[in-house]
Amino acid sequence: MGWAIALHGGAGDIPLSLPVERRLPREETLRRCLTLGIAALKDNHPPLDVVELVVCELENCPHFNAGRGSVLTTIGTVEMEASIMEGNTKNCGAVSGLSTVVNPISLARLVMEKTPHIYLAFDGAETFAREQGVITKDASHFITPETIERLTQAKAVNRVQIDYTQPAVEELSENCDSQIGTVGCVAVDGNGNLAAATSTGGLVNKMVGRIGDTPIIGAGTYANSFCAVSATGKGEAIVRATTGRDVAALMEYKGLSLKDATDYVVENAPKGTTGLVAVSANGEVAMPFNTTGMFRACAKEDGTSEIAIWSSVQNVDELLR
Ligand code: ASP
């Protein structure tokens, strides 16, 4: 037993040659968010507050594909989505199709706490945001030079593309889904209370109205009394696999450890599609992925911690040495 926290900034085909100017700001944000989450857990904040706090911070960072850094739809608009879940109560909330809400994860929590529903989307979600008085900004706030560039690149090769690679157009094939990005956080306190939160802008050049795994409870986000899971990767694959719920079900019905359950789910997902962070009620952490890399960080009460992008032999700290 003991508290634990894990967070991610997206999984995908993150090239080992990722330029240092793209890698360092993300790594620094992961470190800052991890420190923030650890402090909140040590201060006995409930895990639900901790995951919301950390994901808000990640949403405010333009280097990740969520909130301010959300990628663009095929017509150059932003449609953000998020969900949050508490393990013991199984209370949850989700939002999609947001174009003006600064912190979609907080609106998802308000859906959970202030409505009789679980999931609001598009106009209804925007109207609810105004009723609740959450911070909103003109849609142009979310459209950055970087996200415009990514949309231009995706359109040049006519594909629905994900975050992170440096597309040399001539190197990209029509079928190569190389980039993925999203943010998420899971946390457990010393009493085994669990929570999960995930937020994203989705896929670059996605169709208007497309909904991915992130706001789908049981796919991109899930928590019960056994574990909390936040997934990232190719949303369509994660929805088909019900990734988050599968991890919990393997633990609950088959008695698997968190490590075995998460390894099983990720190994059985189509290669290059899935990554996740998860914590169990007794303070274990797992962060497997079957993509080239996943921006991730974790810490446990016993003092162990990690910040990494690629597999353990190529992690950020080693690269920095
Ligand atoms: N899973 C997200 C989606 O498909 C993308 C990501 O994880 O970056 O919308």
CSV table of C-alpha atoms in Angstrom, one decimal, residues 23-245:
chain,number,residue,atom,x,y,z
A,23,ARG,CA,11.9,16.8,-26.4
A,24,LEU,CA,13.1,19.0,-23.6
A,25,PRO,CA,10.0,21.2,-23.1
A,26,ARG,CA,7.8,18.1,-22.9
A,27,GLU,CA,10.2,16.4,-20.5
A,28,GLU,CA,10.3,19.5,-18.3
A,29,THR,CA,6.5,19.7,-18.3
A,30,LEU,CA,6.2,16.0,-17.3
A,31,ARG,CA,8.7,16.6,-14.5
A,32,ARG,CA,6.7,19.7,-13.3
A,33,CYS,CA,3.4,17.9,-13.5
A,34,LEU,CA,4.8,14.9,-11.6
A,35,THR,CA,6.1,17.2,-8.9
A,36,LEU,CA,2.7,18.9,-8.6
A,37,GLY,CA,0.9,15.6,-8.4
A,38,ILE,CA,3.3,14.2,-5.8
A,39,ALA,CA,2.9,17.3,-3.6
A,40,ALA,CA,-0.9,17.1,-3.8
A,41,LEU,CA,-0.9,13.4,-2.8
A,42,LYS,CA,1.4,14.1,0.1
A,43,ASP,CA,-1.0,16.9,1.1
A,44,ASN,CA,-3.8,14.3,1.2
A,45,HIS,CA,-5.7,15.7,-1.7
A,46,PRO,CA,-8.2,13.1,-3.0
A,47,PRO,CA,-6.9,11.3,-6.2
A,48,LEU,CA,-9.8,12.7,-8.2
A,49,ASP,CA,-8.5,16.3,-7.4
A,50,VAL,CA,-4.9,15.2,-8.1
A,51,VAL,CA,-5.6,13.8,-11.6
A,52,GLU,CA,-7.8,16.8,-12.5
A,53,LEU,CA,-5.0,19.2,-11.3
A,54,VAL,CA,-2.3,17.4,-13.3
A,55,VAL,CA,-4.3,17.1,-16.5
A,56,CYS,CA,-5.3,20.8,-16.3
A,57,GLU,CA,-1.6,21.7,-16.1
A,58,LEU,CA,-0.9,19.4,-19.1
A,59,GLU,CA,-3.9,21.0,-21.0
A,60,ASN,CA,-2.4,24.4,-20.4
A,61,CYS,CA,0.9,23.4,-22.0
A,62,PRO,CA,0.9,24.0,-25.8
A,63,HIS,CA,3.5,21.2,-26.3
A,64,PHE,CA,0.9,18.4,-25.8
A,65,ASN,CA,-2.2,17.5,-27.8
A,66,ALA,CA,-4.9,18.6,-25.4
A,67,GLY,CA,-6.4,22.0,-24.3
A,68,ARG,CA,-4.2,24.8,-25.7
A,69,GLY,CA,-2.1,22.5,-27.9
A,70,SER,CA,-5.0,20.6,-29.4
A,71,VAL,CA,-4.5,19.4,-33.0
A,72,LEU,CA,-6.8,20.6,-35.7
A,73,THR,CA,-9.7,19.0,-37.6
A,74,THR,CA,-9.7,18.7,-41.4
A,75,ILE,CA,-11.2,22.2,-41.6
A,76,GLY,CA,-8.8,23.8,-39.2
A,77,THR,CA,-11.0,23.8,-36.1
A,78,VAL,CA,-10.4,22.4,-32.6
A,79,GLU,CA,-12.7,19.7,-31.1
A,80,MET,CA,-11.3,18.8,-27.7
A,81,GLU,CA,-12.5,15.9,-25.5
A,82,ALA,CA,-11.8,14.5,-22.1
A,83,SER,CA,-13.1,12.2,-19.4
A,84,ILE,CA,-12.5,11.6,-15.7
A,85,MET,CA,-13.5,8.7,-13.4
A,86,GLU,CA,-13.3,7.9,-9.7
A,87,GLY,CA,-12.6,4.3,-8.8
A,88,ASN,CA,-14.6,3.5,-5.6
A,89,THR,CA,-17.8,5.3,-6.7
A,90,LYS,CA,-17.4,4.6,-10.4
A,91,ASN,CA,-18.7,8.2,-10.9
A,92,CYS,CA,-17.5,9.5,-14.2
A,93,GLY,CA,-17.9,12.4,-16.6
A,94,ALA,CA,-17.0,13.0,-20.2
A,95,VAL,CA,-17.1,15.8,-22.8
A,96,SER,CA,-16.5,16.0,-26.6
A,97,GLY,CA,-16.6,18.6,-29.3
A,98,LEU,CA,-15.3,21.6,-27.2
A,99,SER,CA,-13.9,24.5,-29.1
A,100,THR,CA,-13.6,27.2,-26.4
A,101,VAL,CA,-13.2,25.5,-23.0
A,102,VAL,CA,-9.7,26.1,-21.6
A,103,ASN,CA,-9.8,23.0,-19.4
A,104,PRO,CA,-12.0,20.2,-20.8
A,105,ILE,CA,-11.1,17.9,-18.0
A,106,SER,CA,-12.7,20.2,-15.4
A,107,LEU,CA,-15.8,20.4,-17.5
A,108,ALA,CA,-15.9,16.6,-17.6
A,109,ARG,CA,-15.8,16.6,-13.8
A,110,LEU,CA,-18.6,19.1,-13.7
A,111,VAL,CA,-20.7,16.9,-15.9
A,112,MET,CA,-20.0,14.1,-13.4
A,113,GLU,CA,-20.9,16.2,-10.4
A,114,LYS,CA,-23.5,18.6,-11.5
A,115,THR,CA,-25.7,16.7,-14.0
A,116,PRO,CA,-27.6,13.5,-14.0
A,117,HIS,CA,-25.6,12.4,-17.0
A,118,ILE,CA,-22.2,11.1,-17.9
A,119,TYR,CA,-21.4,12.5,-21.3
A,120,LEU,CA,-22.1,15.9,-23.0
A,121,ALA,CA,-20.9,16.9,-26.4
A,122,PHE,CA,-20.7,19.8,-28.9
A,123,ASP,CA,-23.3,22.6,-28.5
A,124,GLY,CA,-24.8,21.1,-25.4
A,125,ALA,CA,-21.4,20.8,-23.7
A,126,GLU,CA,-20.5,24.4,-24.7
A,127,THR,CA,-23.8,25.7,-23.3
A,128,PHE,CA,-23.2,23.8,-20.1
A,129,ALA,CA,-19.7,25.3,-19.9
A,130,ARG,CA,-21.2,28.8,-20.0
A,131,GLU,CA,-23.8,27.9,-17.4
A,132,GLN,CA,-21.1,26.7,-15.1
A,133,GLY,CA,-18.9,29.7,-15.7
A,134,VAL,CA,-15.8,27.8,-16.6
A,135,ILE,CA,-13.0,29.7,-18.3
A,136,THR,CA,-13.5,29.9,-22.1
A,137,LYS,CA,-11.4,31.6,-24.8
A,138,ASP,CA,-12.1,32.4,-28.4
A,139,ALA,CA,-11.5,29.4,-30.5
A,140,SER,CA,-8.4,31.1,-32.0
A,141,HIS,CA,-6.6,30.8,-28.7
A,142,PHE,CA,-6.3,27.0,-29.3
A,143,ILE,CA,-5.0,27.3,-32.8
A,144,THR,CA,-1.2,27.6,-32.7
A,145,PRO,CA,1.4,28.0,-35.5
A,146,GLU,CA,2.6,24.5,-34.6
A,147,THR,CA,-0.9,22.9,-35.0
A,148,ILE,CA,-1.5,24.8,-38.3
A,149,GLU,CA,1.8,23.4,-39.5
A,150,ARG,CA,0.8,19.9,-38.5
A,151,LEU,CA,-2.5,20.1,-40.3
A,152,THR,CA,-0.7,21.4,-43.4
A,153,GLN,CA,1.7,18.4,-43.3
A,154,ALA,CA,-1.2,15.9,-42.8
A,155,LYS,CA,-3.1,17.4,-45.7
A,156,ALA,CA,0.0,17.3,-47.9
A,157,VAL,CA,0.1,13.5,-47.5
A,158,ASN,CA,-3.7,13.1,-47.3
A,159,ARG,CA,-4.0,11.2,-44.1
A,160,VAL,CA,-5.4,11.5,-40.6
A,161,GLN,CA,-2.2,11.9,-38.7
A,162,ILE,CA,-1.1,11.9,-35.1
A,163,ASP,CA,1.2,14.1,-33.1
A,164,TYR,CA,5.1,14.1,-32.7
A,165,THR,CA,7.0,13.0,-35.8
A,166,GLN,CA,8.9,15.3,-38.1
A,167,PRO,CA,7.1,14.4,-41.3
A,168,ALA,CA,9.5,14.6,-44.3
A,169,VAL,CA,6.6,14.4,-46.8
A,170,GLU,CA,8.5,12.1,-49.2
A,171,GLU,CA,9.0,9.6,-46.4
A,172,LEU,CA,5.4,9.2,-45.5
A,173,SER,CA,3.3,6.5,-46.9
A,174,GLU,CA,-0.5,6.8,-47.1
A,175,ASN,CA,-0.9,3.9,-44.6
A,176,CYS,CA,1.7,5.1,-42.1
A,177,ASP,CA,0.0,6.3,-38.9
A,178,SER,CA,3.1,7.7,-37.2
A,179,GLN,CA,2.1,10.3,-34.7
A,180,ILE,CA,0.0,10.1,-31.5
A,181,GLY,CA,-0.4,12.5,-28.6
A,182,THR,CA,-2.8,13.0,-25.7
A,183,VAL,CA,-2.5,13.6,-21.9
A,184,GLY,CA,-3.6,11.6,-19.0
A,185,CYS,CA,-3.0,10.9,-15.3
A,186,VAL,CA,-3.9,8.2,-12.8
A,187,ALA,CA,-3.4,8.3,-9.1
A,188,VAL,CA,-4.1,6.3,-5.9
A,189,ASP,CA,-3.8,7.4,-2.3
A,190,GLY,CA,-2.6,5.4,0.7
A,191,ASN,CA,-6.1,4.2,1.3
A,192,GLY,CA,-6.5,2.6,-2.1
A,193,ASN,CA,-8.8,5.4,-3.6
A,194,LEU,CA,-8.2,5.5,-7.3
A,195,ALA,CA,-8.9,8.0,-10.1
A,196,ALA,CA,-8.1,8.5,-13.8
A,197,ALA,CA,-8.3,11.4,-16.2
A,198,THR,CA,-7.5,11.8,-19.9
A,199,SER,CA,-7.8,14.7,-22.3
A,200,THR,CA,-7.0,15.2,-26.0
A,201,GLY,CA,-7.5,17.2,-29.2
A,202,GLY,CA,-7.7,13.9,-31.1
A,203,LEU,CA,-6.1,13.3,-34.4
A,204,VAL,CA,-4.6,15.8,-36.8
A,205,ASN,CA,-6.9,16.2,-39.9
A,206,LYS,CA,-9.7,14.2,-38.2
A,207,MET,CA,-13.2,14.5,-39.6
A,208,VAL,CA,-15.4,17.1,-38.0
A,209,GLY,CA,-17.4,15.3,-35.4
A,210,ARG,CA,-15.0,12.4,-34.9
A,211,ILE,CA,-14.9,11.1,-31.3
A,212,GLY,CA,-12.0,9.0,-30.2
A,213,ASP,CA,-11.3,6.8,-27.2
A,214,THR,CA,-10.4,9.5,-24.7
A,215,PRO,CA,-13.9,10.5,-23.6
A,216,ILE,CA,-15.1,6.9,-23.8
A,217,ILE,CA,-15.4,5.4,-20.3
A,218,GLY,CA,-13.9,1.9,-20.4
A,219,ALA,CA,-11.7,2.6,-23.4
A,220,GLY,CA,-9.5,5.7,-22.9
A,221,THR,CA,-10.3,6.1,-19.2
A,222,TYR,CA,-11.4,3.7,-16.5
A,223,ALA,CA,-11.2,3.3,-12.8
A,224,ASN,CA,-12.8,1.0,-10.3
A,225,SER,CA,-11.7,-0.3,-6.9
A,226,PHE,CA,-8.8,-2.4,-8.5
A,227,CYS,CA,-7.1,0.1,-10.7
A,228,ALA,CA,-7.1,3.3,-12.7
A,229,VAL,CA,-6.2,3.5,-16.3
A,230,SER,CA,-5.5,6.3,-18.9
A,231,ALA,CA,-4.8,5.1,-22.4
A,232,THR,CA,-3.3,6.9,-25.4
A,233,GLY,CA,-2.8,5.9,-29.0
A,234,LYS,CA,-5.0,5.2,-32.0
A,235,GLY,CA,-8.5,5.9,-30.6
A,236,GLU,CA,-10.3,3.6,-33.0
A,237,ALA,CA,-8.1,0.6,-31.8
A,238,ILE,CA,-8.5,1.5,-28.1
A,239,VAL,CA,-12.3,1.8,-28.4
A,240,ARG,CA,-12.5,-1.6,-30.2
A,241,ALA,CA,-10.4,-3.2,-27.4
A,242,THR,CA,-12.1,-1.5,-24.5
A,243,THR,CA,-8.6,-1.1,-23.2
A,244,GLY,CA,-9.2,0.5,-19.8
A,245,ARG,CA,-12.0,-1.9,-18.8
